[in-house]
Coordinates of C-alpha atoms in Angstrom, one line a residue:
Chain A
M742 CA 6.5 23.4 24.0
G743 CA 6.1 23.2 27.8
D744 CA 2.5 23.8 29.0
Q745 CA 1.4 25.2 25.7
K746 CA -1.2 22.9 24.3
L747 CA -1.7 23.2 20.5
T748 CA -4.3 20.5 20.3
P749 CA -6.8 19.4 22.9
P750 CA -5.8 16.2 24.8
C751 CA -7.4 13.1 23.4
H752 CA -10.1 11.1 25.1
H753 CA -9.8 7.6 26.4
L754 CA -12.6 5.6 24.8
S755 CA -15.1 4.9 27.5
P756 CA -18.7 3.5 28.0
T757 CA -19.8 7.2 28.2
N758 CA -18.4 8.4 24.9
V759 CA -18.4 5.3 22.7
R760 CA -22.1 5.4 21.9
D761 CA -22.0 9.1 20.6
L762 CA -18.9 8.3 18.6
F763 CA -20.5 5.2 17.1
D764 CA -23.7 7.0 16.2
S765 CA -21.9 9.8 14.5
L766 CA -20.0 7.6 12.1
D767 CA -20.9 5.8 8.8
A768 CA -17.6 4.2 8.1
F769 CA -14.5 2.9 9.9
L770 CA -11.2 3.0 8.1
F771 CA -8.7 0.5 9.6
D772 CA -5.0 0.2 9.3
C773 CA -4.0 -3.5 9.3
D774 CA -0.5 -4.1 10.8
G775 CA -0.8 -3.5 14.6
V776 CA -4.6 -3.0 14.4
I777 CA -6.1 -6.1 12.7
W778 CA -3.0 -8.4 13.0
K779 CA 0.6 -8.5 14.1
G780 CA 2.6 -10.4 11.5
D781 CA 0.4 -13.4 10.7
T782 CA -1.4 -13.4 14.1
L783 CA -4.9 -11.8 14.5
I784 CA -5.3 -9.4 17.4
D785 CA -7.8 -10.6 20.0
G786 CA -11.5 -10.0 19.3
V787 CA -11.0 -8.6 15.8
P788 CA -13.4 -10.8 13.9
Q789 CA -16.3 -10.3 16.4
T790 CA -15.7 -6.5 16.3
L791 CA -15.7 -6.3 12.5
E792 CA -18.9 -8.5 12.4
M793 CA -20.7 -6.2 14.9
L794 CA -19.8 -3.1 12.9
R795 CA -21.0 -4.6 9.7
S796 CA -24.2 -5.8 11.3
K797 CA -24.9 -2.2 12.4
G798 CA -24.5 -1.0 8.8
K799 CA -21.1 0.6 9.1
K800 CA -18.9 0.5 6.0
L801 CA -15.5 -1.1 6.7
V802 CA -12.4 0.0 4.7
F803 CA -8.8 -1.1 5.2
V804 CA -6.1 1.4 4.4
T805 CA -2.6 -0.1 4.7
N806 CA 0.8 1.3 4.0
N807 CA 2.2 -2.2 3.6
S808 CA 3.0 -2.4 -0.1
T809 CA 4.3 -6.0 -0.2
K810 CA 0.9 -7.3 -1.2
S811 CA -1.7 -6.4 -3.8
R812 CA -5.3 -5.8 -2.9
R813 CA -6.1 -9.4 -4.1
Q814 CA -3.3 -10.8 -1.9
Y815 CA -4.6 -8.8 1.0
A816 CA -8.1 -10.2 0.5
Q817 CA -6.5 -13.7 0.6
K818 CA -4.7 -12.9 3.8
F819 CA -8.0 -11.8 5.5
Q820 CA -9.6 -14.9 4.2
S821 CA -6.8 -17.1 5.6
L822 CA -7.4 -15.5 9.0
G823 CA -11.1 -16.2 8.8
I824 CA -12.3 -12.7 8.0
S825 CA -14.3 -11.9 4.9
V826 CA -13.1 -8.8 3.2
T827 CA -13.4 -7.9 -0.5
E828 CA -10.6 -6.5 -2.7
E829 CA -12.7 -3.3 -3.1
E830 CA -12.6 -2.7 0.6
I831 CA -8.8 -2.6 0.6
F832 CA -6.7 0.4 -0.1
S833 CA -3.0 -0.5 0.0
S834 CA 0.0 1.7 -0.8
S835 CA 0.8 -0.7 -3.7
F836 CA -2.6 0.2 -5.2
A837 CA -1.9 3.8 -4.5
A838 CA 1.3 3.8 -6.4
A839 CA -0.4 2.3 -9.5
M840 CA -3.4 4.8 -9.2
Y841 CA -1.0 7.7 -8.8
L842 CA 0.6 6.8 -12.2
K843 CA -2.9 6.4 -13.7
V844 CA -4.3 9.7 -12.5
N845 CA -1.2 11.5 -13.7
K846 CA -1.5 9.9 -17.1
F847 CA 1.9 8.1 -17.0
P848 CA 2.6 7.0 -20.6
P849 CA 1.9 3.2 -20.7
E850 CA 4.8 2.7 -23.1
K851 CA 7.2 3.7 -20.4
K852 CA 8.4 1.3 -17.7
V853 CA 8.3 1.4 -13.9
Y854 CA 11.3 0.2 -11.9
V855 CA 10.2 -1.3 -8.6
I856 CA 12.2 -1.6 -5.3
G857 CA 9.7 -3.6 -3.3
G858 CA 7.5 -6.7 -3.4
E859 CA 5.3 -8.6 -5.8
G860 CA 2.3 -6.6 -4.7
I861 CA 3.5 -3.4 -6.4
L862 CA 4.2 -5.3 -9.7
E863 CA 0.7 -6.9 -9.6
E864 CA -1.1 -3.6 -9.0
L865 CA 1.0 -1.9 -11.8
K866 CA 0.0 -4.7 -14.2
L867 CA -3.7 -4.4 -13.2
A868 CA -3.5 -0.7 -14.0
G869 CA -2.0 -1.4 -17.4
F870 CA 1.7 -0.6 -16.7
T871 CA 4.9 -2.5 -17.1
G872 CA 6.8 -3.0 -13.9
I873 CA 10.4 -4.3 -13.9
G874 CA 12.7 -5.2 -11.0
G875 CA 11.2 -6.2 -7.6
P876 CA 11.7 -9.8 -6.6
E877 CA 13.4 -10.6 -9.9
D878 CA 16.4 -8.5 -8.9
A879 CA 16.7 -10.0 -5.4
K880 CA 19.7 -12.1 -6.1
K881 CA 21.5 -9.8 -8.5
I882 CA 25.1 -9.1 -7.4
V883 CA 27.2 -6.2 -8.6
Q884 CA 30.8 -6.9 -9.5
L885 CA 32.7 -3.6 -9.4
K886 CA 35.6 -3.9 -11.8
A887 CA 37.4 -1.1 -13.7
N888 CA 35.4 -1.4 -16.8
T889 CA 32.1 -2.4 -15.3
L890 CA 29.3 -0.4 -16.9
F891 CA 26.0 -0.8 -15.1
E892 CA 23.3 -0.6 -17.8
H893 CA 19.8 0.6 -17.0
D894 CA 16.7 0.8 -19.1
K895 CA 16.4 4.3 -20.5
S896 CA 12.6 3.8 -20.9
V897 CA 12.0 3.7 -17.2
G898 CA 9.9 6.8 -16.4
A899 CA 9.1 6.1 -12.7
V900 CA 10.7 4.4 -9.8
V901 CA 8.4 3.1 -7.1
V902 CA 10.1 2.3 -3.7
G903 CA 8.4 0.3 -1.0
L904 CA 9.4 -2.1 1.8
D905 CA 11.9 -4.5 0.3
Q906 CA 13.3 -7.4 2.4
Y907 CA 15.6 -8.2 -0.5
I908 CA 17.2 -4.7 -0.9
N909 CA 20.7 -4.9 -2.4
Y910 CA 23.3 -2.7 -4.1
Y911 CA 22.1 -3.7 -7.5
K912 CA 18.6 -2.3 -6.9
L913 CA 19.9 0.8 -5.2
Q914 CA 22.1 1.5 -8.2
Y915 CA 19.3 0.7 -10.7
G916 CA 16.8 3.0 -9.0
T917 CA 19.4 5.7 -8.5
L918 CA 20.5 5.7 -12.2
C919 CA 16.9 5.9 -13.4
I920 CA 16.1 8.8 -11.2
R921 CA 19.3 10.7 -11.9
E922 CA 19.7 10.0 -15.6
N923 CA 16.3 9.3 -17.2
P924 CA 14.8 12.7 -18.1
G925 CA 11.6 13.4 -16.1
C926 CA 11.8 10.1 -14.2
I927 CA 9.5 10.4 -11.2
F928 CA 10.3 8.9 -7.7
I929 CA 7.4 7.5 -5.9
A930 CA 7.4 6.2 -2.3
T931 CA 4.6 3.9 -1.2
N932 CA 5.1 5.3 2.3
R933 CA 7.9 6.3 4.7
D934 CA 7.1 4.2 7.8
A935 CA 10.4 3.8 9.7
T936 CA 9.5 0.3 10.9
G937 CA 6.7 -2.3 10.6
N938 CA 5.5 -5.3 12.5
M939 CA 6.8 -7.8 10.0
T940 CA 6.6 -10.5 12.6
D941 CA 4.5 -10.6 15.7
L942 CA 7.6 -10.4 18.0
Q943 CA 9.3 -7.3 17.0
E944 CA 9.6 -4.4 14.6
W945 CA 11.7 -4.4 11.4
P946 CA 12.9 -1.7 9.1
G947 CA 10.0 -0.3 7.0
A948 CA 9.7 1.3 3.6
G949 CA 11.1 4.5 5.2
C950 CA 14.4 2.8 5.3
M951 CA 14.6 1.9 1.6
V952 CA 13.0 5.3 0.6
A953 CA 15.6 7.1 2.6
A954 CA 18.4 5.1 1.0
I955 CA 17.3 6.3 -2.5
C956 CA 16.9 9.9 -1.2
G957 CA 20.5 9.6 0.1
S958 CA 21.9 8.5 -3.3
T959 CA 19.8 10.6 -5.5
E960 CA 19.5 13.7 -3.3
K961 CA 15.9 13.9 -4.4
E962 CA 12.7 13.7 -2.3
P963 CA 9.9 11.3 -3.3
I964 CA 6.2 11.7 -3.9
V965 CA 4.5 9.8 -1.1
V966 CA 1.3 8.1 -2.0
G967 CA 0.5 6.1 1.2
K968 CA -0.5 7.5 4.6
P969 CA -0.2 10.3 5.8
S970 CA -0.7 11.5 2.2
T971 CA -4.5 11.7 1.5
F972 CA -4.0 10.7 -2.1
L973 CA -6.2 7.6 -1.6
M974 CA -9.0 9.5 0.0
D975 CA -10.4 10.7 -3.4
F976 CA -10.8 7.0 -4.5
L977 CA -12.3 6.0 -1.2
Q978 CA -14.9 8.8 -1.3
K979 CA -15.9 8.2 -4.9
K980 CA -16.4 4.6 -4.1
Y981 CA -18.4 5.0 -0.9
N982 CA -19.8 8.5 -1.2
I983 CA -19.4 9.2 2.5
P984 CA -18.2 12.6 3.8
T985 CA -14.9 12.3 5.7
S986 CA -16.6 13.9 8.8
K987 CA -18.6 10.6 9.0
M988 CA -15.4 8.5 8.9
C989 CA -13.2 7.3 11.7
M990 CA -9.6 6.4 10.9
V991 CA -8.4 3.7 13.3
G992 CA -4.6 3.1 13.5
D993 CA -1.6 2.3 15.7
R994 CA 0.7 4.9 14.3
L995 CA 0.6 8.6 15.0
D996 CA 2.7 9.9 12.1
T997 CA 0.9 7.9 9.4
D998 CA -2.6 6.7 10.5
I999 CA -3.7 9.5 12.8
L1000 CA -2.0 12.2 10.7
F1001 CA -3.8 10.8 7.6
G1002 CA -7.1 10.8 9.4
Q1003 CA -6.6 14.4 10.5
N1004 CA -5.3 15.5 7.1
A1005 CA -8.5 14.1 5.6
G1006 CA -10.9 15.5 8.1
C1007 CA -11.9 12.2 9.8
T1008 CA -12.4 11.4 13.4
T1009 CA -9.3 9.5 14.7
L1010 CA -8.9 6.6 17.1
L1011 CA -5.4 5.4 18.1
V1012 CA -5.1 1.8 19.3
L1013 CA -2.2 0.8 21.5
S1014 CA -2.0 -2.8 20.0
G1015 CA 0.8 -1.8 17.6
V1016 CA 3.8 0.5 17.6
T1017 CA 2.6 3.4 19.7
S1018 CA 2.7 3.0 23.5
Q1019 CA 0.6 5.1 25.9
S1020 CA 3.8 6.8 27.2
T1021 CA 4.7 7.8 23.6
L1022 CA 1.2 9.2 23.1
Q1023 CA 1.3 11.2 26.3
D1024 CA 4.9 12.4 26.0
P1025 CA 5.1 16.2 25.8
S1026 CA 7.2 15.9 22.6
N1027 CA 4.3 14.2 20.8
Q1028 CA 2.6 16.8 18.6
I1029 CA 0.0 14.4 17.1
Q1030 CA -3.1 13.9 19.3
P1031 CA -5.9 11.6 18.1
D1032 CA -9.5 12.3 19.1
Y1033 CA -9.7 9.0 21.0
Y1034 CA -7.4 6.2 22.1
T1035 CA -8.0 2.7 23.4
N1036 CA -6.1 -0.5 23.8
Q1037 CA -7.4 -2.5 20.8
I1038 CA -10.4 -2.4 18.5
S1039 CA -12.3 -5.0 20.4
D1040 CA -12.7 -2.4 23.1
I1041 CA -15.4 -0.8 20.8
L1042 CA -17.4 -4.1 21.1
D1043 CA -16.8 -4.5 24.8
L1044 CA -17.6 -0.8 25.6
M1045 CA -20.8 -0.9 23.5
K1046 CA -22.1 -3.9 25.5
S1047 CA -21.4 -2.3 28.9
Chain B
M196 CA 19.3 34.2 -4.5
G197 CA 19.3 35.9 -7.9
D198 CA 22.3 38.3 -8.3
Q199 CA 23.1 38.4 -4.6
K200 CA 26.6 36.9 -4.2
L201 CA 27.3 35.6 -0.7
T202 CA 30.8 34.5 -1.5
P203 CA 33.3 35.9 -4.0
P204 CA 33.5 34.0 -7.2
C205 CA 36.4 31.5 -7.3
H206 CA 39.4 32.0 -9.5
H207 CA 40.4 29.8 -12.4
L208 CA 43.9 28.5 -11.6
S209 CA 46.2 30.4 -14.0
P210 CA 49.9 31.0 -14.8
T211 CA 49.4 34.4 -13.0
N212 CA 48.0 33.1 -9.7
V213 CA 49.6 29.6 -9.4
R214 CA 53.0 30.8 -8.2
D215 CA 51.6 33.0 -5.3
L216 CA 49.3 30.2 -4.3
F217 CA 52.2 27.7 -4.4
D218 CA 54.5 29.8 -2.3
S219 CA 51.9 30.5 0.4
L220 CA 51.4 26.8 1.1
D221 CA 53.3 24.2 3.2
A222 CA 50.9 21.2 2.7
F223 CA 48.5 19.9 0.1
L224 CA 45.6 17.8 1.3
F225 CA 44.2 15.6 -1.5
D226 CA 41.0 13.7 -1.8
C227 CA 41.6 10.5 -3.7
D228 CA 38.5 9.3 -5.8
G229 CA 38.1 11.8 -8.7
V230 CA 41.3 13.6 -7.8
I231 CA 44.1 10.9 -7.8
W232 CA 42.2 8.1 -9.5
K233 CA 38.8 7.1 -10.8
G234 CA 38.1 3.5 -9.7
D235 CA 41.3 1.8 -10.3
T236 CA 42.6 4.1 -13.0
L237 CA 45.1 6.9 -12.2
I238 CA 44.2 10.4 -13.5
D239 CA 46.7 11.7 -16.1
G240 CA 49.8 13.4 -14.7
V241 CA 49.2 12.6 -11.1
P242 CA 52.6 10.8 -10.3
Q243 CA 54.6 13.7 -11.8
T244 CA 52.6 16.3 -10.0
L245 CA 53.0 14.6 -6.6
E246 CA 56.7 14.1 -7.2
M247 CA 57.2 17.8 -8.1
L248 CA 55.3 18.9 -4.9
R249 CA 57.4 16.6 -2.7
S250 CA 60.6 17.8 -4.4
K251 CA 59.7 21.4 -3.5
G252 CA 59.3 20.3 0.2
K253 CA 55.5 20.4 0.3
K254 CA 53.8 17.9 2.7
L255 CA 51.3 15.6 1.0
V256 CA 48.3 14.3 2.9
F257 CA 45.5 12.2 1.5
V258 CA 42.1 12.7 3.1
T259 CA 39.5 10.3 1.8
N260 CA 35.8 9.6 2.7
N261 CA 36.0 6.1 1.1
S262 CA 35.8 3.8 4.1
T263 CA 36.1 0.5 2.3
K264 CA 39.8 0.3 2.9
S265 CA 42.1 0.8 5.9
R266 CA 45.1 3.1 5.8
R267 CA 47.3 0.1 5.2
Q268 CA 45.1 -1.0 2.3
Y269 CA 45.2 2.5 0.9
A270 CA 49.0 2.6 1.0
Q271 CA 48.9 -0.7 -1.0
K272 CA 46.6 0.8 -3.6
F273 CA 48.9 3.8 -4.1
Q274 CA 51.8 1.3 -4.3
S275 CA 50.0 -0.8 -6.9
L276 CA 49.5 2.4 -9.0
G277 CA 53.2 3.2 -8.8
I278 CA 52.9 6.0 -6.2
S279 CA 54.9 5.9 -3.0
V280 CA 52.6 7.0 -0.1
T281 CA 53.0 5.9 3.6
E282 CA 50.2 4.9 5.9
E283 CA 50.8 8.0 8.0
E284 CA 50.0 10.3 5.1
I285 CA 46.6 8.7 4.7
F286 CA 43.5 9.9 6.7
S287 CA 40.6 7.8 5.7
S288 CA 37.0 7.8 7.1
S289 CA 37.6 4.2 8.3
F290 CA 40.5 5.5 10.5
A291 CA 38.3 8.5 11.5
A292 CA 35.6 6.1 12.9
A293 CA 38.1 4.2 15.0
M294 CA 39.7 7.5 16.2
Y295 CA 36.3 8.9 17.1
L296 CA 35.7 6.0 19.4
K297 CA 39.2 6.2 20.9
V298 CA 39.0 10.0 21.6
N299 CA 35.6 9.5 23.2
K300 CA 36.9 6.7 25.4
F301 CA 34.6 4.1 24.0
P302 CA 34.7 1.1 26.4
P303 CA 36.9 -1.6 24.8
E304 CA 34.7 -4.3 26.3
K305 CA 31.8 -3.1 24.2
K306 CA 31.4 -4.2 20.6
V307 CA 31.0 -2.2 17.4
Y308 CA 28.6 -3.3 14.7
V309 CA 29.8 -2.4 11.2
I310 CA 27.8 -1.8 8.1
G311 CA 30.6 -1.4 5.6
G312 CA 33.8 -2.9 4.4
E313 CA 36.8 -4.7 5.7
G314 CA 38.7 -1.4 6.1
I315 CA 36.5 -0.3 9.0
L316 CA 37.0 -3.6 10.8
E317 CA 40.8 -3.4 10.3
E318 CA 41.0 0.2 11.7
L319 CA 38.8 -0.8 14.7
K320 CA 41.1 -3.7 15.5
L321 CA 44.2 -1.5 15.2
A322 CA 42.6 0.9 17.7
G323 CA 41.9 -2.0 20.1
F324 CA 38.2 -2.4 19.5
T325 CA 36.1 -5.4 18.6
G326 CA 34.1 -5.0 15.4
I327 CA 31.4 -7.4 14.3
G328 CA 29.3 -7.6 11.1
G329 CA 30.7 -6.1 7.9
P330 CA 31.6 -8.5 5.1
E331 CA 30.7 -11.5 7.4
D332 CA 27.1 -10.5 7.2
A333 CA 27.0 -10.1 3.4
K334 CA 25.2 -13.3 2.7
K335 CA 22.9 -13.5 5.7
I336 CA 19.3 -13.8 4.7
V337 CA 16.3 -12.9 6.9
Q338 CA 13.4 -15.4 7.0
L339 CA 10.3 -13.6 8.2
K340 CA 8.1 -16.1 9.9
A341 CA 5.5 -15.7 12.6
N342 CA 7.8 -16.6 15.5
T343 CA 11.1 -15.3 14.0
L344 CA 13.0 -13.5 16.7
F345 CA 15.9 -11.6 15.3
E346 CA 18.6 -11.6 18.1
H347 CA 21.2 -8.9 18.3
D348 CA 24.2 -8.5 20.6
K349 CA 23.3 -6.4 23.6
S350 CA 26.9 -5.5 24.2
V351 CA 27.1 -3.5 20.9
G352 CA 27.7 0.1 22.0
A353 CA 28.3 1.7 18.6
V354 CA 27.2 1.2 15.0
V355 CA 29.5 2.4 12.3
V356 CA 27.9 2.9 8.8
G357 CA 30.0 3.4 5.7
L358 CA 29.7 2.4 2.0
D359 CA 28.5 -1.2 1.8
Q360 CA 28.2 -2.9 -1.6
Y361 CA 26.7 -5.9 0.2
I362 CA 24.0 -4.0 2.1
N363 CA 21.0 -6.3 2.9
Y364 CA 18.0 -6.5 5.2
Y365 CA 19.8 -8.5 7.8
K366 CA 22.4 -5.7 8.3
L367 CA 19.7 -3.0 8.3
Q368 CA 17.8 -4.8 11.0
Y369 CA 20.9 -5.5 13.0
G370 CA 22.1 -1.9 13.0
T371 CA 18.6 -0.6 13.6
L372 CA 18.0 -2.9 16.6
C373 CA 21.4 -1.9 18.2
I374 CA 20.7 1.8 17.8
R375 CA 17.1 1.6 18.9
E376 CA 17.4 -0.9 21.8
N377 CA 20.9 -0.9 23.2
P378 CA 21.0 1.9 25.8
G379 CA 23.5 4.6 24.8
C380 CA 24.4 3.0 21.5
I381 CA 26.0 5.6 19.3
F382 CA 25.5 5.9 15.5
I383 CA 28.6 6.9 13.5
A384 CA 28.6 7.6 9.8
T385 CA 32.0 7.5 8.1
N386 CA 30.6 10.1 5.6
R387 CA 27.4 11.0 3.7
D388 CA 28.6 11.2 0.1
A389 CA 25.6 10.5 -2.1
T390 CA 27.6 8.8 -4.7
G391 CA 31.2 7.7 -5.4
N392 CA 33.3 6.8 -8.5
M393 CA 33.4 3.2 -7.6
T394 CA 34.4 2.4 -11.2
D395 CA 36.0 4.7 -13.7
L396 CA 32.9 4.8 -16.0
Q397 CA 30.1 5.9 -13.7
E398 CA 29.0 6.9 -10.2
W399 CA 27.5 4.5 -7.7
P400 CA 25.5 5.0 -4.5
G401 CA 27.9 6.1 -1.7
A402 CA 27.9 5.8 2.1
G403 CA 25.2 8.5 2.1
C404 CA 22.8 5.9 0.8
M405 CA 23.4 3.4 3.6
V406 CA 23.6 6.1 6.3
A407 CA 20.2 7.5 5.1
A408 CA 18.7 4.0 5.2
I409 CA 19.7 3.7 8.9
C410 CA 18.4 7.2 9.6
G411 CA 15.1 6.1 8.0
S412 CA 14.6 3.1 10.2
T413 CA 16.0 4.5 13.4
E414 CA 14.7 8.1 13.1
K415 CA 18.1 9.2 14.5
E416 CA 20.9 11.3 13.0
P417 CA 24.5 10.1 13.0
I418 CA 27.8 11.6 14.1
V419 CA 29.7 12.1 10.9
V420 CA 33.5 11.6 11.2
G421 CA 34.6 12.0 7.5
K422 CA 34.5 15.2 5.4
P423 CA 33.0 17.8 5.7
S424 CA 33.4 17.2 9.5
T425 CA 36.8 18.5 10.6
F426 CA 37.2 15.8 13.2
L427 CA 40.3 14.5 11.4
M428 CA 42.0 17.9 11.3
D429 CA 43.2 17.7 14.9
F430 CA 45.1 14.5 14.1
L431 CA 46.5 15.9 11.0
Q432 CA 47.7 19.1 12.7
K433 CA 49.2 17.2 15.6
K434 CA 51.1 15.0 13.2
Y435 CA 52.4 17.8 10.8
N436 CA 52.3 20.8 13.0
I437 CA 51.3 23.1 10.1
P438 CA 48.6 25.8 10.5
T439 CA 45.6 25.3 8.3
S440 CA 46.2 28.6 6.7
K441 CA 49.2 27.0 5.1
M442 CA 47.2 24.1 3.8
C443 CA 45.3 23.6 0.5
M444 CA 42.5 21.1 0.4
V445 CA 42.2 19.7 -3.2
G446 CA 39.0 17.8 -4.0
D447 CA 36.4 17.1 -6.6
R448 CA 33.3 17.5 -4.4
L449 CA 31.9 20.8 -3.2
D450 CA 29.8 19.5 -0.3
T451 CA 32.5 17.3 1.3
D452 CA 36.0 18.3 0.1
I453 CA 35.6 22.0 -0.4
L454 CA 33.3 22.4 2.6
F455 CA 35.8 20.5 4.8
G456 CA 38.6 22.8 3.6
Q457 CA 36.6 25.9 4.3
N458 CA 35.4 24.6 7.7
A459 CA 39.0 24.0 8.7
G460 CA 40.3 27.3 7.4
C461 CA 42.4 25.9 4.5
T462 CA 42.7 27.4 1.0
T463 CA 40.5 25.3 -1.3
L464 CA 41.1 24.0 -4.9
L465 CA 38.3 22.2 -6.8
V466 CA 39.3 19.9 -9.6
L467 CA 36.8 19.0 -12.3
S468 CA 38.2 15.5 -12.8
G469 CA 35.6 13.9 -10.6
V470 CA 31.9 14.4 -9.7
T471 CA 31.6 18.2 -10.1
S472 CA 31.3 19.8 -13.5
Q473 CA 32.0 23.5 -14.3
S474 CA 28.3 24.1 -14.8
T475 CA 27.5 22.7 -11.4
L476 CA 30.2 24.9 -9.9
Q477 CA 28.9 28.0 -11.7
D478 CA 25.2 27.3 -11.2
P479 CA 23.5 30.1 -9.2
S480 CA 22.1 27.5 -6.9
N481 CA 25.5 26.4 -5.8
Q482 CA 26.4 28.0 -2.4
I483 CA 29.9 26.5 -2.0
Q484 CA 32.6 28.4 -3.8
P485 CA 36.2 27.2 -3.6
D486 CA 39.1 29.7 -3.7
Y487 CA 40.4 28.2 -7.0
Y488 CA 39.3 25.6 -9.6
T489 CA 41.1 23.8 -12.4
N490 CA 40.6 20.7 -14.5
Q491 CA 42.9 18.3 -12.8
I492 CA 45.9 18.4 -10.4
S493 CA 48.5 18.1 -13.1
D494 CA 47.5 21.6 -14.1
I495 CA 49.5 22.8 -11.1
L496 CA 52.6 21.2 -12.7
D497 CA 51.8 22.5 -16.2
L498 CA 51.0 26.1 -15.0
M499 CA 54.2 26.3 -12.9
K500 CA 56.3 25.4 -15.9
S501 CA 54.6 28.0 -18.2

C-alpha cells in the first residue's frame, strides 16, 4: 500500500483525549484474554479500573471468543479473581453458538455435535438443545482396520467447533462425517482466533486451528458466530438499549476485537497487554487501525486522574 | 460458467480409443489409494492388469500422496497383496518431503519436527536428516496451568505435516511454535488431500485436515511436495528418462492426481474406483477434466482384449 493511508492513524490514549472519549461513551465492551487477564492471572489495575467505570455509571460488558466456558463459568472465573460480574454481562462465543441455533429455529429434536469444551455443551443445554461429543470424546481412539465402519449419529443437524485442547482423529472424523453426510447439517465456528493466551507465559493454538482442520477435511466454510462477526451485537443492544455509537470495544486483537467494534459501529480501543505489539499495530501491512490504543486498561484510570 | 466449456470433455475409455492410447505411452503412473487398493483390499483385476502392462514393456510407477509409509513400507504392502513392486518404482509424499529438504540443502545439523507417521521419519533418516516427533508424540498430553511453559527445540528448522491419525494438541502446539518462533523454519505439507480411503468402507480426514490446522494456528501457508505439485516429476524423469508426453497419470482424484498429470504434461486417466464419482466428474462446477475416464484400471486389460 506504500504511503496510501486508507484509514486515519489511531491516537495514543492521552490525558488530552481521554476525557472527551470517556464523556462520549455509555458502555465499555471488554475482551477478556489479554485485556482482563492472561491465563489465570489478572492484568495490573483491572479491578480498580472496572470499579471506577461502574461508579461513573458506565455499563460494562464482556465479549469473549473463548468458548471453553459457559457464561456461568465465566462469572465464576471473575468471582475467583475478585471481580464481581454477572452472567448477563458476559457474551461468550459458546453462548453465541447456542443463540445462533435458537434464532435460526434449529429443530430441538436434532442433535449438535461439539468439538470443544464443556462451556458449549452447557450453553446448548440452557438453550434447550442436545449437545453430544465434547469432553466425552477426548479419549476415544480410532482403530483403522479393513472392516472398520465409523458410525455417526444421523440426527446431528449442526456441528459446533471451538477451541479444543483434546482434539483427536475421532472427533475430526465425527464432525467431518456429520457435515459431509447428514443432509443440511450446518457447520458453526465459535471463532477463528489463530492463537490464544491459554497460559500467561505464551500463546497456544486457538479455535482457528480446529476450525481450519474441519474446513480442510470437509472443504466447507463455517458460519462464524464470535468476533469479528457482529451476531452477538443484536442481543447486546436489546439487553442494554444503548446505540453502538455510545459503545467502546476494548480488545487486544486487531482481526477480532477491533474489527468487531468497527463492524458494529463502536469506538475502538486497542490495548497492548495481549497478543498485539505496538510494532504490529504500526506495521505498514496492518490494515486494521483502532481509534485509540494504550498499554493496558488501567491507563484509562491513570490518565483520568492526571 | 453455464455452457461455457473451458476444457474439452473427457473421453470414456473404449475399445476404439484404448489401443491408440496404449501405443502412445511408455509409462503408466498410478496413484495407489482408490486405484490399486482401498484400505487393505486390492481392487479387482489389478494384478493381471499390471502384469499385462509390464509384459508389454511399459514402465510402472506408483505416485502416492499417502505419507504414512516409507517407500520400503510401500514395497512391503504391495508384496503382502501379491504384487511385485520395487522401492525405486514408488514415489510417496514421505519421500518427497525428504527430497525437498535434500534438494534445498537443508542443514543436516538442524532437526525436522514431524506431524505424521513413521514413514516420514524413515525417509528423513534415509536422506540423512534427524526427524523428531511423529508417533513418539502420540500420547503426549498438555496440562494448561498458569506457569506451564511449553518448551520446543530451537534447532528445528523444518516442520513436515502429513496425515496423522494421532493428531493432538501437543503436536499442534509444537509444530506451531517451531514455525512461529524458530527463525527461518520452513513449513512443508506432504499433501493437502481433504480425505483418504483409510479403510475400504469409507473416507477419513486426510493430510489436508492436519495441514489446515497448522495453517490456522500459524497463519502461514505450506510448501506442498506431494500431488498436485510436480516436485517429484524431476526425480521420476531422471530415473526413467521418459518424456512426460509418453506418460499417463492414472488416479481417482481430480484435484491431486489429474491436476498433477496435467501440470506435468502427462496424458491423464481418471478411474471411478475411488473418491470421484461420474456425477462429480460431469458436474458443471468441476473445472478439472481428465483426457480419459473409466471405472477401474482392469478396464484397460478388458478393453484391449475386446
